[in-house]
């Protein structure tokens, strides 16, 4: 039996924005989020910050049905993971957060500024947050990093050094002026002239 073939190449598609039902309900359904965008717990130590921004597509249009996940160390550079023997088992800080973009493509995470962490060879890495981006039309999610503007350690970070100098700014969050907890702005550009640097993992 022969099958009809489409004219030309057709794009693959993911299932769409249905992740909201199970992964980012944001109070719309009758259950609590397993994870959300507030990583802060009563026993969390360190500088409390907010990381916020907008996700843009290749045409500069905000992506309103994108999901973002972050993973980070605590203020002392320890991960809440059994493989990190330095982690404190009595802390509630898990270092993982998840949020869907809003109607304007915006997102925000309330967390603490992470500390310096060693790479597999023991070299210190500048404070950073690992970012995963899930969006329609992408069969595989994207990985990036969020570094912090004004950090002296950025100059010696071994991963940031792999990125061409003219592209590093796409990985650095800028601190916003204002009182209260520090706010860092980090916009994500999925494509285009300002495309955020994404890593093969």
Short mmCIF file of C-alpha atoms in Angstrom, two decimals:
data_model
loop_
_atom_site.label_atom_id
_atom_site.label_comp_id
_atom_site.label_asym_id
_atom_site.label_seq_id
_atom_site.Cartn_x
_atom_site.Cartn_y
_atom_site.Cartn_z
CA UNK A 1 0.00 0.00 0.00
CA UNK A 2 1.44 3.37 -0.95
CA UNK A 3 1.21 6.36 1.32
CA UNK A 4 0.73 9.94 0.27
CA UNK A 5 3.84 12.06 0.79
CA UNK A 6 3.68 15.71 1.81
CA UNK A 7 4.89 18.37 -0.56
CA UNK A 8 8.30 19.47 0.67
CA UNK A 9 9.58 19.34 4.22
CA UNK A 10 7.10 19.80 7.05
CA UNK A 11 8.10 20.89 10.57
CA UNK A 12 7.79 18.68 13.60
CA UNK A 13 5.54 19.93 16.35
CA UNK A 14 5.31 19.28 20.04
CA UNK A 15 1.96 18.85 21.79
CA UNK A 16 1.53 22.55 22.42
CA UNK A 17 0.83 24.41 25.65
CA UNK A 18 -0.84 21.49 27.45
CA UNK A 19 2.05 21.27 29.92
CA UNK A 20 0.27 23.92 31.99
CA UNK A 21 -2.31 21.40 33.17
CA UNK A 22 0.20 19.18 34.94
CA UNK A 23 3.44 21.14 35.20
CA UNK A 24 2.58 24.82 35.65
CA UNK A 25 -1.02 25.05 36.90
CA UNK A 26 -0.24 28.35 38.69
CA UNK A 27 -3.33 28.12 40.86
CA UNK A 28 -5.73 27.50 37.96
CA UNK A 29 -6.54 23.94 39.02
CA UNK A 30 -7.46 22.17 42.26
CA UNK A 31 -3.97 21.08 43.24
CA UNK A 32 -0.70 22.64 44.26
CA UNK A 33 2.27 22.96 41.98
CA UNK A 34 4.92 20.31 42.62
CA UNK A 35 7.42 23.06 41.79
CA UNK A 36 6.93 26.74 41.14
CA UNK A 37 8.92 29.93 40.66
CA UNK A 38 9.52 30.62 44.37
CA UNK A 39 12.56 28.69 45.57
CA UNK A 40 12.83 30.53 48.87
CA UNK A 41 12.26 28.63 52.11
CA UNK A 42 12.32 29.91 55.71
CA UNK A 43 15.76 28.43 56.34
CA UNK A 44 17.30 29.68 53.10
CA UNK A 45 20.42 31.74 53.73
CA UNK A 46 22.06 34.11 51.29
CA UNK A 47 21.13 37.15 49.24
CA UNK A 48 17.52 36.98 48.13
CA UNK A 49 17.07 37.95 44.50
CA UNK A 50 14.52 37.91 41.70
CA UNK A 51 15.44 36.89 38.15
CA UNK A 52 12.90 38.10 35.62
CA UNK A 53 12.60 38.64 31.91
CA UNK A 54 10.72 37.89 28.70
CA UNK A 55 11.07 35.04 26.21
CA UNK A 56 11.14 36.17 22.57
CA UNK A 57 10.91 34.22 19.32
CA UNK A 58 13.04 34.89 16.24
CA UNK A 59 10.78 37.78 15.16
CA UNK A 60 11.04 39.49 18.53
CA UNK A 61 7.51 38.47 19.54
CA UNK A 62 6.98 37.34 23.15
CA UNK A 63 6.38 33.60 23.56
CA UNK A 64 3.32 33.26 25.78
CA UNK A 65 3.28 29.45 26.17
CA UNK A 66 6.87 28.67 27.09
CA UNK A 67 8.02 26.75 30.17
CA UNK A 68 11.25 27.52 32.00
CA UNK A 69 13.08 25.45 34.60
CA UNK A 70 16.08 26.46 36.67
CA UNK A 71 18.61 24.49 38.73
CA UNK A 72 21.17 26.12 40.97
CA UNK A 73 23.45 25.81 43.96
CA UNK A 74 22.79 27.50 47.27
CA UNK A 75 24.63 30.58 48.49
CA UNK A 76 27.55 28.41 49.63
CA UNK A 77 27.86 26.75 46.23
CA UNK A 78 26.27 23.46 47.30
CA UNK A 79 23.64 21.54 45.33
CA UNK A 80 20.66 19.81 46.91
CA UNK A 81 21.67 16.50 45.42
CA UNK A 82 22.99 13.26 46.96
CA UNK A 83 25.99 13.47 44.64
CA UNK A 84 27.07 16.72 46.27
CA UNK A 85 28.54 15.53 49.56
CA UNK A 86 28.95 19.15 50.68
CA UNK A 87 25.17 19.77 50.68
CA UNK A 88 23.41 20.27 53.98
CA UNK A 89 20.68 17.62 54.37
CA UNK A 90 18.68 19.74 56.84
CA UNK A 91 17.98 22.63 54.47
CA UNK A 92 14.68 23.01 52.62
CA UNK A 93 16.27 24.84 49.69
CA UNK A 94 16.05 22.51 46.70
CA UNK A 95 17.54 24.75 44.01
CA UNK A 96 14.93 23.79 41.39
CA UNK A 97 12.12 25.96 40.03
CA UNK A 98 9.60 25.92 37.19
CA UNK A 99 7.29 28.51 35.64
CA UNK A 100 5.29 29.10 32.47
CA UNK A 101 5.49 32.44 30.69
CA UNK A 102 2.55 34.78 31.17
CA UNK A 103 0.32 36.50 28.60
CA UNK A 104 3.14 38.93 27.79
CA UNK A 105 5.86 36.29 27.56
CA UNK A 106 7.22 37.22 30.97
CA UNK A 107 8.60 35.06 33.76
CA UNK A 108 10.16 35.54 37.19
CA UNK A 109 11.95 33.40 39.78
CA UNK A 110 12.41 34.33 43.44
CA UNK A 111 15.53 32.64 44.74
CA UNK A 112 18.93 33.30 46.28
CA UNK A 113 22.11 34.30 44.54
CA UNK A 114 24.12 31.09 44.12
CA UNK A 115 27.69 30.74 45.29
CA UNK A 116 30.81 29.67 43.44
CA UNK A 117 30.75 25.99 42.41
CA UNK A 118 33.59 23.77 41.15
CA UNK A 119 33.54 22.27 37.66
CA UNK A 120 34.33 18.54 37.17
CA UNK A 121 38.05 19.37 37.26
CA UNK A 122 37.71 21.35 40.47
CA UNK A 123 38.08 24.77 38.82
CA UNK A 124 35.79 27.44 40.30
CA UNK A 125 32.82 28.52 38.23
CA UNK A 126 31.27 31.95 38.63
CA UNK A 127 27.86 32.10 40.32
CA UNK A 128 25.27 31.01 37.78
CA UNK A 129 21.88 29.39 37.30
CA UNK A 130 21.26 26.60 34.78
CA UNK A 131 18.23 27.33 32.59
CA UNK A 132 16.13 24.89 30.54
CA UNK A 133 13.67 26.25 27.97
CA UNK A 134 10.68 24.27 26.65
CA UNK A 135 8.59 25.76 23.84
CA UNK A 136 6.25 24.84 21.01
CA UNK A 137 7.85 23.57 17.86
CA UNK A 138 10.98 22.43 19.68
CA UNK A 139 11.47 18.68 19.89
CA UNK A 140 14.32 19.10 22.37
CA UNK A 141 14.48 21.66 25.13
CA UNK A 142 17.31 24.18 25.21
CA UNK A 143 19.95 24.63 27.92
CA UNK A 144 21.58 27.89 28.84
CA UNK A 145 23.10 29.62 31.85
CA UNK A 146 22.31 32.81 33.69
CA UNK A 147 25.37 34.65 34.99
CA UNK A 148 25.26 37.87 36.99
CA UNK A 149 26.49 41.23 35.80
CA UNK A 150 29.28 42.80 37.85
CA UNK A 151 30.70 39.47 39.07
CA UNK A 152 34.50 39.53 39.04
CA UNK A 153 34.48 35.71 38.83
CA UNK A 154 32.88 35.89 35.36
CA UNK A 155 36.26 36.74 33.85
CA UNK A 156 37.73 33.36 34.84
CA UNK A 157 34.67 31.15 34.42
CA UNK A 158 35.70 28.13 32.30
CA UNK A 159 32.30 27.73 30.59
CA UNK A 160 31.81 31.41 29.86
CA UNK A 161 35.31 31.41 28.35
CA UNK A 162 34.09 28.90 25.71
CA UNK A 163 31.64 31.49 24.38
CA UNK A 164 32.88 34.07 21.84
CA UNK A 165 33.40 37.40 23.60
CA UNK A 166 30.80 39.19 21.50
CA UNK A 167 28.13 36.62 22.51
CA UNK A 168 28.75 36.46 26.26
CA UNK A 169 26.37 39.31 27.04
CA UNK A 170 23.46 37.02 26.08
CA UNK A 171 24.28 34.95 29.19
CA UNK A 172 24.61 37.78 31.70
CA UNK A 173 21.68 39.11 33.69
CA UNK A 174 21.76 42.84 34.41
CA UNK A 175 20.96 44.17 37.85
CA UNK A 176 18.06 46.61 37.92
CA UNK A 177 17.99 49.73 40.05
CA UNK A 178 15.63 49.93 43.00
CA UNK A 179 15.28 49.16 46.68
CA UNK A 180 14.51 45.84 48.34
CA UNK A 181 15.71 42.49 47.06
CA UNK A 182 18.00 42.67 44.04
CA UNK A 183 16.30 42.15 40.68
CA UNK A 184 18.23 40.80 37.70
CA UNK A 185 16.89 41.10 34.16
CA UNK A 186 17.49 38.16 31.80
CA UNK A 187 15.61 38.06 28.50
CA UNK A 188 15.69 34.84 26.45
CA UNK A 189 15.87 35.12 22.64
CA UNK A 190 15.18 31.79 20.99
CA UNK A 191 16.45 32.92 17.57
CA UNK A 192 17.54 36.02 15.71
CA UNK A 193 20.34 38.54 15.96
CA UNK A 194 20.24 38.54 19.77
CA UNK A 195 19.85 34.78 20.14
CA UNK A 196 20.76 33.58 23.61
CA UNK A 197 23.70 31.19 23.71
CA UNK A 198 22.48 27.62 24.20
CA UNK A 199 24.69 24.66 25.06
CA UNK A 200 24.89 21.09 23.82
CA UNK A 201 24.44 18.90 26.88
#
